[in-house]
mmCIF file of C-alpha atoms and ligand atoms in Angstrom:
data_model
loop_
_atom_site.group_PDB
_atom_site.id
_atom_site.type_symbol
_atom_site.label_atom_id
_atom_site.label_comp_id
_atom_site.label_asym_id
_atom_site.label_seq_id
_atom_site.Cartn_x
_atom_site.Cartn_y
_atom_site.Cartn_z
ATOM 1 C CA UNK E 1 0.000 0.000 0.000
ATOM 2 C CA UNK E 2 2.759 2.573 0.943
ATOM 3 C CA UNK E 3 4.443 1.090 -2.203
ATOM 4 C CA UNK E 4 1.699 2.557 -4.118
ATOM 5 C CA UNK E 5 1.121 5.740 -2.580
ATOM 6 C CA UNK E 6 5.132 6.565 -3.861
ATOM 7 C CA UNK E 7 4.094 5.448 -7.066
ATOM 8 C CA UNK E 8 1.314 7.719 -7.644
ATOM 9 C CA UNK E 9 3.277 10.528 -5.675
ATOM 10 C CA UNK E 10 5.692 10.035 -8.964
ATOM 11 C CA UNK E 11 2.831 10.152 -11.378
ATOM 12 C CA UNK E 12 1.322 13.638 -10.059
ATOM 13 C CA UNK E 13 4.881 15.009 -10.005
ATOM 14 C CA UNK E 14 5.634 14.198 -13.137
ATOM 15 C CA UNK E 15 1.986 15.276 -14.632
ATOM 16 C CA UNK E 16 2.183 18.522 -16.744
ATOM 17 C CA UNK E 17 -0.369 19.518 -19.431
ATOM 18 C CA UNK E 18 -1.708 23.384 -20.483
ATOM 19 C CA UNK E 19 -4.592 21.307 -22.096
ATOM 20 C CA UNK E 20 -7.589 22.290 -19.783
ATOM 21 C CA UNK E 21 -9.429 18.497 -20.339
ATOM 22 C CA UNK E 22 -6.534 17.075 -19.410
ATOM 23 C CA UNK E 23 -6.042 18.887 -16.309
ATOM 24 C CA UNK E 24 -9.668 18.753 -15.603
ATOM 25 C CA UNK E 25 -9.384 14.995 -16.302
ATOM 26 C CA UNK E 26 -6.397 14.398 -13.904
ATOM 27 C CA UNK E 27 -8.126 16.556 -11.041
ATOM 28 C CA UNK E 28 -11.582 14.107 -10.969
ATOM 29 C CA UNK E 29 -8.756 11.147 -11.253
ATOM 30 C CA UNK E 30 -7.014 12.321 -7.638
ATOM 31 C CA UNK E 31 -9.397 14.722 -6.426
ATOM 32 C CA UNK E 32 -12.588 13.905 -7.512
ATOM 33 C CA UNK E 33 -15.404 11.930 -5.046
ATOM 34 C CA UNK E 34 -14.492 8.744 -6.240
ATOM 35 C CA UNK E 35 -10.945 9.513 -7.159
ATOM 36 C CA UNK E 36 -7.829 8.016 -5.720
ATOM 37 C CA UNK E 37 -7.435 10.081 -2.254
ATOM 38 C CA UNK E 38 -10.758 9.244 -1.275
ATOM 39 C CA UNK E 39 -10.425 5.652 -2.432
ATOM 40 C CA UNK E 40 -7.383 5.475 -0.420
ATOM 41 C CA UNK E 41 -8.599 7.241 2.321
ATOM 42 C CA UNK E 42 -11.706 4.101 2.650
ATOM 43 C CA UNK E 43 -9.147 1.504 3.177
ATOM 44 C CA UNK E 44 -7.414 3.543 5.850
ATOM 45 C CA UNK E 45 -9.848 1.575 8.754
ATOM 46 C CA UNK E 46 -7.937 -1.849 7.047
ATOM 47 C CA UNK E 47 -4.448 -0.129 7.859
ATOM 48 C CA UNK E 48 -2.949 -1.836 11.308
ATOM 49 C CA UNK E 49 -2.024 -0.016 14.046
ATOM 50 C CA UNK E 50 1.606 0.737 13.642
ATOM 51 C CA UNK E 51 1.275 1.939 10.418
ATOM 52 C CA UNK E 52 -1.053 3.788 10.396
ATOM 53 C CA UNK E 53 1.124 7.173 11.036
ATOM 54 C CA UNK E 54 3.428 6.634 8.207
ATOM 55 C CA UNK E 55 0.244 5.649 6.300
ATOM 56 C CA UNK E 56 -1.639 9.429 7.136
ATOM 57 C CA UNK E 57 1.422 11.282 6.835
ATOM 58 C CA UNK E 58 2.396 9.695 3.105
ATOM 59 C CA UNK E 59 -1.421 10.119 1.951
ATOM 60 C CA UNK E 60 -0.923 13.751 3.024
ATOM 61 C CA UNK E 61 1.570 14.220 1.314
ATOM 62 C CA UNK E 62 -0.153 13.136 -1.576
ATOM 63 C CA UNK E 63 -2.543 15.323 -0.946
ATOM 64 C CA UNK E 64 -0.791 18.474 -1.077
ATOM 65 C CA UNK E 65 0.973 17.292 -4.093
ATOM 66 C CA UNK E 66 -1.990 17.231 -6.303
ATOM 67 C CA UNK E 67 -2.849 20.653 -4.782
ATOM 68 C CA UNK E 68 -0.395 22.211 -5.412
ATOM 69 C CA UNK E 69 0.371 20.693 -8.768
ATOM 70 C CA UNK E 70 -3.289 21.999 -9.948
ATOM 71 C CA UNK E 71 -2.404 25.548 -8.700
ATOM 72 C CA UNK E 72 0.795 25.547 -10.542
ATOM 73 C CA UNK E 73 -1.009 24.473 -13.875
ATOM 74 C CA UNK E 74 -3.758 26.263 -13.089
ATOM 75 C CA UNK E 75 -1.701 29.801 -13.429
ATOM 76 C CA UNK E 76 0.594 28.630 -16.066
ATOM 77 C CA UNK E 77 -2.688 28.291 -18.368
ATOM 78 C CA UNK E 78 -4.362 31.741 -17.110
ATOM 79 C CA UNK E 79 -0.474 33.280 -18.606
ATOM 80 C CA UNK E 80 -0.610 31.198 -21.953
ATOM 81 C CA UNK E 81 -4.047 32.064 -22.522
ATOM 82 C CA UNK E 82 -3.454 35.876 -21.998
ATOM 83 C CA UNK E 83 -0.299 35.082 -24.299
ATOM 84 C CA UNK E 84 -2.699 33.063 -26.904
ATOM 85 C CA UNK E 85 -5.580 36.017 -27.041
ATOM 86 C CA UNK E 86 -2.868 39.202 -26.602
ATOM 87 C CA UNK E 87 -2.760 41.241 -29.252
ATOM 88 C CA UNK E 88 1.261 42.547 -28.471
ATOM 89 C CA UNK E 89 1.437 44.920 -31.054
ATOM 90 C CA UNK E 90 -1.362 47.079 -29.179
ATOM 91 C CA UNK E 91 0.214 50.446 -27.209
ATOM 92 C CA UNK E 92 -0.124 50.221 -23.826
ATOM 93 C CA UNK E 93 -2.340 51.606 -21.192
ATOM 94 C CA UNK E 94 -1.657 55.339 -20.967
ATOM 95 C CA UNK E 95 -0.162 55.906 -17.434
ATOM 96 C CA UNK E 96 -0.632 59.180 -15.798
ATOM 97 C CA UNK E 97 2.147 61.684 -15.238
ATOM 98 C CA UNK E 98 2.434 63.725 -11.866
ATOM 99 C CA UNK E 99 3.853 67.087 -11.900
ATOM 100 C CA UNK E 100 6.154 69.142 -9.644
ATOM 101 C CA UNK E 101 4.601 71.393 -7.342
ATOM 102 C CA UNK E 102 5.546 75.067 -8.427
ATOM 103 C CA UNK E 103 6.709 76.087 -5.170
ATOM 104 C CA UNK E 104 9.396 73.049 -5.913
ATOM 105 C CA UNK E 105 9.422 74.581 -9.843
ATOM 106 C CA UNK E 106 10.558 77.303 -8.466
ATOM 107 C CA UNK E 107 12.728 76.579 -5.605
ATOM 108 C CA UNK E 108 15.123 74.383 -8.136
ATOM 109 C CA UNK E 109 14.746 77.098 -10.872
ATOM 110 C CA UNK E 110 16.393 79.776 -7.569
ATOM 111 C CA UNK E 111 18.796 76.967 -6.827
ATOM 112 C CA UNK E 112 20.062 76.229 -10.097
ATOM 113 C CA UNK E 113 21.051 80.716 -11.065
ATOM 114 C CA UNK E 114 23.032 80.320 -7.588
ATOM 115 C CA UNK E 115 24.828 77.072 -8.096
ATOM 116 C CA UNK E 116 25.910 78.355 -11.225
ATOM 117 C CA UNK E 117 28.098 81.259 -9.496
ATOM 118 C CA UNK E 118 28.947 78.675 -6.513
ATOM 119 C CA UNK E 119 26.164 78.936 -4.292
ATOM 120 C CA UNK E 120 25.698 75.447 -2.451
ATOM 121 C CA UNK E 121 22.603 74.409 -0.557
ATOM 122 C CA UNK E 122 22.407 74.123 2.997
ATOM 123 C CA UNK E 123 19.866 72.387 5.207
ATOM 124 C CA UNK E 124 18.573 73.209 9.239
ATOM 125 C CA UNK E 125 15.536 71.789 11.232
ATOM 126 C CA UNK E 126 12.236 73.134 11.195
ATOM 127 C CA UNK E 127 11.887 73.388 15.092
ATOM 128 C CA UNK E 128 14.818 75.456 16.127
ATOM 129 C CA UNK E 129 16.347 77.013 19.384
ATOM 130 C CA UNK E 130 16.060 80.859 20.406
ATOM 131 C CA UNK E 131 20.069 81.407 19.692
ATOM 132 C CA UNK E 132 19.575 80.154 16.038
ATOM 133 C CA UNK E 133 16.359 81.828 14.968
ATOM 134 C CA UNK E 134 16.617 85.247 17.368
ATOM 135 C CA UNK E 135 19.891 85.613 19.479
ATOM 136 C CA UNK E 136 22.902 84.914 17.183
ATOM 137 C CA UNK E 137 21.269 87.019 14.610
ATOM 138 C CA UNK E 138 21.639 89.879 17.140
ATOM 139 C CA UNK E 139 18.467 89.472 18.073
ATOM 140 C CA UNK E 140 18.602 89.178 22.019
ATOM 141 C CA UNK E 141 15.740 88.637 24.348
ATOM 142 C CA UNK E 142 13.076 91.651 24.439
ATOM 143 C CA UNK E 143 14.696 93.294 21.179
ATOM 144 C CA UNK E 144 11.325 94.820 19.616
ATOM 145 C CA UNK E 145 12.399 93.760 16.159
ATOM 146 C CA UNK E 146 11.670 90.115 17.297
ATOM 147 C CA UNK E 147 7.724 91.261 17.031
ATOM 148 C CA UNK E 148 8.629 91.561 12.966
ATOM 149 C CA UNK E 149 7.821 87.881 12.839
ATOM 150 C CA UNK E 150 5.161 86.729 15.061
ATOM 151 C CA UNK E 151 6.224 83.557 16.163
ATOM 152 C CA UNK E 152 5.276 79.818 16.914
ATOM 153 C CA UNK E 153 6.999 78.896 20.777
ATOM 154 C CA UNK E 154 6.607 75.010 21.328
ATOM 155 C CA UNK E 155 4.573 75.113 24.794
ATOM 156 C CA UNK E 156 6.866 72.545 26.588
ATOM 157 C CA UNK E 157 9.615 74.620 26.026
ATOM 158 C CA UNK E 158 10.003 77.787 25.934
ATOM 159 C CA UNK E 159 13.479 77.779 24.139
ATOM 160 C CA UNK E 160 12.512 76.174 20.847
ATOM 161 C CA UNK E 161 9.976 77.384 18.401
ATOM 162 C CA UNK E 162 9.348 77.221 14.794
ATOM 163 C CA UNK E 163 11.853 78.723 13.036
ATOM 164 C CA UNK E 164 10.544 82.431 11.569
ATOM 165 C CA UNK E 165 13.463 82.276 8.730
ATOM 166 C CA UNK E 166 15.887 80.192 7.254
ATOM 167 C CA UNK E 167 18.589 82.601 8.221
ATOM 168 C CA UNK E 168 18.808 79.888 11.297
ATOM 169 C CA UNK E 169 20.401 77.829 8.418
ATOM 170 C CA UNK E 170 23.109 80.376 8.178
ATOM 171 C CA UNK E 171 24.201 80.370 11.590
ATOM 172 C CA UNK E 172 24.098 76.616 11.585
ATOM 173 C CA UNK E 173 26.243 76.580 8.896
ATOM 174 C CA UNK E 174 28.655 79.612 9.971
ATOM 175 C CA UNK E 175 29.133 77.725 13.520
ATOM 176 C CA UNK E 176 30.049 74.595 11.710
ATOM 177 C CA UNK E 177 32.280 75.919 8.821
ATOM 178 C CA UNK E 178 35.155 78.156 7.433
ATOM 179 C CA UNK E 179 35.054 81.074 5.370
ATOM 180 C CA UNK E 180 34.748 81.587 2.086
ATOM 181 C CA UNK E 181 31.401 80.298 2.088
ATOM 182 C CA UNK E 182 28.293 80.437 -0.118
ATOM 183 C CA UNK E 183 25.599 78.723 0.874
ATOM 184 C CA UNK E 184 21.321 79.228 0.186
ATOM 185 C CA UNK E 185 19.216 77.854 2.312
ATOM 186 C CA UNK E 186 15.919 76.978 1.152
ATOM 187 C CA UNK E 187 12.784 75.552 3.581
ATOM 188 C CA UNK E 188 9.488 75.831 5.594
ATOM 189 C CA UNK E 189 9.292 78.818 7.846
ATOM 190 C CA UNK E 190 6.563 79.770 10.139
ATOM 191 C CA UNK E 191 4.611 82.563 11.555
ATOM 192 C CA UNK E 192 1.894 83.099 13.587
ATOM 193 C CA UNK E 193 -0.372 85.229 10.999
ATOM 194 C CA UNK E 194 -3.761 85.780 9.795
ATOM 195 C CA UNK E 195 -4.152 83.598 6.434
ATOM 196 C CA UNK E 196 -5.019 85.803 3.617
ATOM 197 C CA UNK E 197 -4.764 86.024 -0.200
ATOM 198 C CA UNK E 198 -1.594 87.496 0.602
ATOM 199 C CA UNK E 199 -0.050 86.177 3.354
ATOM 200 C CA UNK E 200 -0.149 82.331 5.326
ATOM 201 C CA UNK E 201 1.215 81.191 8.251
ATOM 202 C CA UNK E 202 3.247 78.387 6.386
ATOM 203 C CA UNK E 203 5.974 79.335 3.749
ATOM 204 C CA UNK E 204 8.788 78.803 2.238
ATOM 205 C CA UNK E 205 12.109 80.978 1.860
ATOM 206 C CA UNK E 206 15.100 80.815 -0.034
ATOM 207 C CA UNK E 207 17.797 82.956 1.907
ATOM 208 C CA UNK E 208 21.473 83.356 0.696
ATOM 209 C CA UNK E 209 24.946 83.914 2.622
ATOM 210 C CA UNK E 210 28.107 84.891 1.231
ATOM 211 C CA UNK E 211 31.251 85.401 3.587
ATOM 212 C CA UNK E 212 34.921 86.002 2.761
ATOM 213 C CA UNK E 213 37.390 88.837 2.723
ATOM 214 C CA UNK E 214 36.535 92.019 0.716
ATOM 215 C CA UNK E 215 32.915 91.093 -0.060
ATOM 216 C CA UNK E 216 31.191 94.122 -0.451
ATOM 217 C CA UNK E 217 27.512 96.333 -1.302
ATOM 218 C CA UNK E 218 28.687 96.516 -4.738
ATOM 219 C CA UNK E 219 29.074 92.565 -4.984
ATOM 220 C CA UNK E 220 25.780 91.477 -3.486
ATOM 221 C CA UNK E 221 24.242 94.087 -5.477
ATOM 222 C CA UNK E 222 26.058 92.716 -9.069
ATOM 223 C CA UNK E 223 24.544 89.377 -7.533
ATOM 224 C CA UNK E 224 20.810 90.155 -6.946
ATOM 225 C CA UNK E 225 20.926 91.796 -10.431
ATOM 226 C CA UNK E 226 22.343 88.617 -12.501
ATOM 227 C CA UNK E 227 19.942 86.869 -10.395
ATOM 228 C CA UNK E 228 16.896 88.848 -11.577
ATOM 229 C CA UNK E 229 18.244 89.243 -15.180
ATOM 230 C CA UNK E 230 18.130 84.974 -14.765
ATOM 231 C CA UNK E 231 14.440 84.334 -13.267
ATOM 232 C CA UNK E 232 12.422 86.938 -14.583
ATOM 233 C CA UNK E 233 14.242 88.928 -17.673
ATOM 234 C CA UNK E 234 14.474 91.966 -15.880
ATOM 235 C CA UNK E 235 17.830 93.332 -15.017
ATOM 236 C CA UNK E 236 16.562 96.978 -14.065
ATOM 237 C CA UNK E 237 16.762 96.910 -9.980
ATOM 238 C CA UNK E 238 17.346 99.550 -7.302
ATOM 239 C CA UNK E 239 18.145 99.328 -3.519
ATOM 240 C CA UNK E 240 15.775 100.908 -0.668
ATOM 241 C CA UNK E 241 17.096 101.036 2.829
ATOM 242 C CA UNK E 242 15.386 99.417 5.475
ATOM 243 C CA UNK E 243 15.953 97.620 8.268
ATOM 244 C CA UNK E 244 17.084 93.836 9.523
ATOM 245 C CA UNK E 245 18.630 93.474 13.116
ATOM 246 C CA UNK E 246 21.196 90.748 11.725
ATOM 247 C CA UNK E 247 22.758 93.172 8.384
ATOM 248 C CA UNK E 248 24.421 96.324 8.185
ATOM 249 C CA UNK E 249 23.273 98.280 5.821
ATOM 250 C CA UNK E 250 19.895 96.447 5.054
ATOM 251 C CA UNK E 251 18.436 97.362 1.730
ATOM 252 C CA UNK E 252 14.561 95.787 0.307
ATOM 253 C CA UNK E 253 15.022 94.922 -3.379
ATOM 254 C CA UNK E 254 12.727 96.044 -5.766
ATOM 255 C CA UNK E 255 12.989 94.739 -9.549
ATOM 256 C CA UNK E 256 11.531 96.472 -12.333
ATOM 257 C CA UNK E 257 8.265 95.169 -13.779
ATOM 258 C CA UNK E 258 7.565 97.091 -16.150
ATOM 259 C CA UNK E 259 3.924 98.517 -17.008
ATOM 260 C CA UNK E 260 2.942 97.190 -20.145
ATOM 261 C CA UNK E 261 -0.211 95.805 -19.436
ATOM 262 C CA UNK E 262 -2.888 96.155 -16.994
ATOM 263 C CA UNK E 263 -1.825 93.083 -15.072
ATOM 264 C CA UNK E 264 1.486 95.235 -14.408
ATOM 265 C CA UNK E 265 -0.473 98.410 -13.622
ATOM 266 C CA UNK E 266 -2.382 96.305 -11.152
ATOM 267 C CA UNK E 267 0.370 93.991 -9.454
ATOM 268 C CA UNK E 268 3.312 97.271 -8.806
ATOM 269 C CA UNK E 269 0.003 99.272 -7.925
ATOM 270 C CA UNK E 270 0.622 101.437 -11.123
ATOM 271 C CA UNK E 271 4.901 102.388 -10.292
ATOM 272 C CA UNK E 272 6.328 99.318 -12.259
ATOM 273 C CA UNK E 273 8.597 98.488 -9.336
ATOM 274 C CA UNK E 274 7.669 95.240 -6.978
ATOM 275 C CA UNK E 275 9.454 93.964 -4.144
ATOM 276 C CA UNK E 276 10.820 90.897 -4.130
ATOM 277 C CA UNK E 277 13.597 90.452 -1.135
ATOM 278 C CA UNK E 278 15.430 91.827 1.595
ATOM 279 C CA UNK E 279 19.279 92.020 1.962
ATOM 280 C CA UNK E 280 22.286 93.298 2.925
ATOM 281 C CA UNK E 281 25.553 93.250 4.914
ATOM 282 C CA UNK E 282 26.134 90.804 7.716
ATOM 283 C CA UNK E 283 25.826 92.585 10.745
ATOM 284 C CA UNK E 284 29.879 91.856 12.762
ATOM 285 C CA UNK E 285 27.703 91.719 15.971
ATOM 286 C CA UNK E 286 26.455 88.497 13.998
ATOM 287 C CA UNK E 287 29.959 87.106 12.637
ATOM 288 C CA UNK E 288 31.251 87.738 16.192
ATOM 289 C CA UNK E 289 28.538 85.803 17.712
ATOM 290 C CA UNK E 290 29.686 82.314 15.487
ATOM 291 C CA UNK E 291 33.544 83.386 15.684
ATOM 292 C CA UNK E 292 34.182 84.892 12.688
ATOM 293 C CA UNK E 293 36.575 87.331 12.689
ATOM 294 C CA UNK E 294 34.641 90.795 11.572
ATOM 295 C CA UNK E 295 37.990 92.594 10.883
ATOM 296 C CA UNK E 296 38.879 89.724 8.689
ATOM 297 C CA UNK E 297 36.006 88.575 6.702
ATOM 298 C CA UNK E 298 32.865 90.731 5.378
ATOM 299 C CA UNK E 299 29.646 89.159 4.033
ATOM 300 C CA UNK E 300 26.365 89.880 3.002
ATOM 301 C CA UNK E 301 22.768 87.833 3.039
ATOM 302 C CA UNK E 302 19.528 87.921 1.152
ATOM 303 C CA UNK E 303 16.199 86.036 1.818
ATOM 304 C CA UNK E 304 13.107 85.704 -0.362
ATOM 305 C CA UNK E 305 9.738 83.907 0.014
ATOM 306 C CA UNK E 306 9.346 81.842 -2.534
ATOM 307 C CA UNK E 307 5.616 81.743 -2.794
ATOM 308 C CA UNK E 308 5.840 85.249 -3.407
ATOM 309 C CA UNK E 309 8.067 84.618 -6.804
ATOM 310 C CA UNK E 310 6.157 81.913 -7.691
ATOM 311 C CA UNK E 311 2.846 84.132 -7.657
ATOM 312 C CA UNK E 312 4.527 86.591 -9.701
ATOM 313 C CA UNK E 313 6.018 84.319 -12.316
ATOM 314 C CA UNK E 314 2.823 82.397 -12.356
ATOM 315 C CA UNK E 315 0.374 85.402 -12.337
ATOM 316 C CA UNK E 316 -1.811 83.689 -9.897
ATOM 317 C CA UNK E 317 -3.517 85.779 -6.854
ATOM 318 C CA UNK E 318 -4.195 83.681 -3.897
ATOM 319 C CA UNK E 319 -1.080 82.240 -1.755
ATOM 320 C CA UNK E 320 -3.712 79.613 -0.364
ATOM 321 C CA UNK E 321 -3.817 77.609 -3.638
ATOM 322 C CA UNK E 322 -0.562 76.537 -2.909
ATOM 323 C CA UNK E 323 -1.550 74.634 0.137
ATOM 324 C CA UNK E 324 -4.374 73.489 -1.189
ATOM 325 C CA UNK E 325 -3.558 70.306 -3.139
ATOM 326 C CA UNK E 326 -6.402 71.451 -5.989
ATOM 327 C CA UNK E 327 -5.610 69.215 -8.781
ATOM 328 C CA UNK E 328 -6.963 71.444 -11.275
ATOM 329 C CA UNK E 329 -4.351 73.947 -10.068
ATOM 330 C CA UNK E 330 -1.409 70.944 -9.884
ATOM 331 C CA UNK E 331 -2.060 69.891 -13.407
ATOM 332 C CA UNK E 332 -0.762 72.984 -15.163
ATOM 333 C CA UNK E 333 2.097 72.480 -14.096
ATOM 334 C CA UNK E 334 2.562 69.226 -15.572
ATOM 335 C CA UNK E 335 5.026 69.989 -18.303
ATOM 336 C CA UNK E 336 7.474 72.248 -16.662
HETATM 337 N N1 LIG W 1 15.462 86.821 7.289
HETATM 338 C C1 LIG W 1 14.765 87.905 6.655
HETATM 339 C C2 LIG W 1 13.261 87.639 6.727
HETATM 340 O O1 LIG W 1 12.879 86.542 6.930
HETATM 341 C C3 LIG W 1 15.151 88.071 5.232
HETATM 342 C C4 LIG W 1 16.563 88.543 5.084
HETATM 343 C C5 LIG W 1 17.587 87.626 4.959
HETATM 344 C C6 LIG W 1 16.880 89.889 5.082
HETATM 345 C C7 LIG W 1 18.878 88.056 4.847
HETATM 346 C C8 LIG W 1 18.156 90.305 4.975
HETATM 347 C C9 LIG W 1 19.153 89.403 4.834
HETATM 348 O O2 LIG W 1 12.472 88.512 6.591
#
């Protein structure tokens, strides 16, 4: 009897047969009510004793080799029948492109102009302390020009909050390294103010730090204007003073638009001239504060919020749609 249990064991092994009949035929021959495993399974009362464990265990056996032998055959005719009725000359299904989000159109587009003149990228945490956001950037405890960015405290601790500006980056960085340097920093910055058309309380920033010796106005000036001249076309910019605890003369930058249609008239309120960052000279109080010599080295710094380019060079009007996930809005952007 065991004899013959091997002997079939080798037959369903050595079975194989994409004809459906035939594989219909062998599964009533094994399977079936009156097939073999049941037949064998009736004289299993005639079995003595002692064998009957080797007995179960080899009809088992058995039984999971036709199983899985009508699986196996099973699939491999599903795939030659696909194969038989495929027509492989037919294009394929069309599958759907994503596209970039234009605050990340954007951000590379402001990445790429600087690397090309050396600028590398530089990366900080989100959640930052008070001496990296506010104190290094001579911004001490109680200054009033802390209230220029209202600002996100984490409530179990009152040191860290979320960072107000990516010039946290540069301090990182200027703790960690030598000069020269040349670094951007791009990320997520926070505030705590009223969303608007205009203004949200998430954004993004790309800021910029150059230090070595002899840096001066005249060269972050040349800079601003090659980088304007790159994104927009426009190479006509001018200087306004203003103020920024952490530079030394601080200047806003305002590019020239232009006013040749109404869109212009309406977005530079009729003067041609928008704003588009803040800069200037890196304050010594602040290269003192990560050990840079001030008599030594000079610098300057920029920063820019990106959503703010990315309205202008997009022409659209809300800053919420960019938080918004709208596909309708996403899918323009598809083929930049
Ligand atoms: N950190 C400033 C801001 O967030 C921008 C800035 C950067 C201004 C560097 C001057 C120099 O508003």
């Amino acid at each position: 009897m065991l004899e013959k249990i091997d002997a079939l064991l080798v037959e369903v092994e050595n079975f194989s047969s994409i004809n459906k009949d035939e594989i219909e035929q062998f599964r009533i021959k094994f399977s079936g009510k009156k097939g073999i495993i049941n037949d064998i399974l009736a004289q299993f009362k005639q079995v003595p004793n002692e064998q009957k464990k080797e007995f179960g265990q080899k009809i088992n056996t058995l039984k999971q080799a036709v199983e899985a032998k009508l699986e196996g055959l099973k699939s491999a005719t599903t795939s030659s029948i696909l194969f038989e009725k495929d027509d492989l000359t037919k294009p394929g299904f069309p599958s759907e492109l994503g596209s970039r989000h234009p605050i990340n159109l954007v951000k590379n587009r402001i990445i790429e102009i600087f690397r090309s003149i050396g600028f590398a990228v530089a990366d900080g945490p989100e959640i930052e302390d008070d001496w990296h956001n506010f104190t290094a950037l001579n911004l001490p405890e109680y200054h009033p020009a802390r209230d220029m960015q209202d600002t996100f405290f984490i409530e179990t601790n009152p040191d860290l909050l979320l960072r107000t500006h990516t010039s946290s980056v540069q301090i990182r960085y200027m703790e960690e390294n030598e000069p020269p340097m040349r670094i951007l920093s791009p990320g997520r910055v926070f505030r705590n103010e009223a969303i608007s058309s205009r203004s949200h309380c998430i954004f993004h920033q790309i800021e910029g730090l150059y230090i070595d010796q002899n840096v001066s106005f005249a060269d972050l000036k040349q800079t601003i204007q090659f980088f304007t001249t790159e994104l927009f076309g426009k190479s006509k910019i001018r200087l306004r003073p203003s103020y920024f605890p952490f530079t030394e003369p601080s200047a806003e930058v305002d590019v020239y638009w232009g006013l040749n249609s109404e869109t212009d008239y309406r977005i530079t309120k009729g003067t041609g001239w928008l704003e588009i960052m803040g800069c200037g000279m890196v304050d010594p109080a602040v290269l003192a504060n990560v050990n840079i010599d001030a008599d030594k080295y000079s610098g300057y710094a920029f920063g820019m919020g990106i959503e703010r380019i990315a309205m202008l060079m997009y022409q659209m009007s809300d800053i919420r749609m960019f938080f918004e996930n709208d596909k309708r809005m996403l899918e323009q952007f598809k083929t930049l």
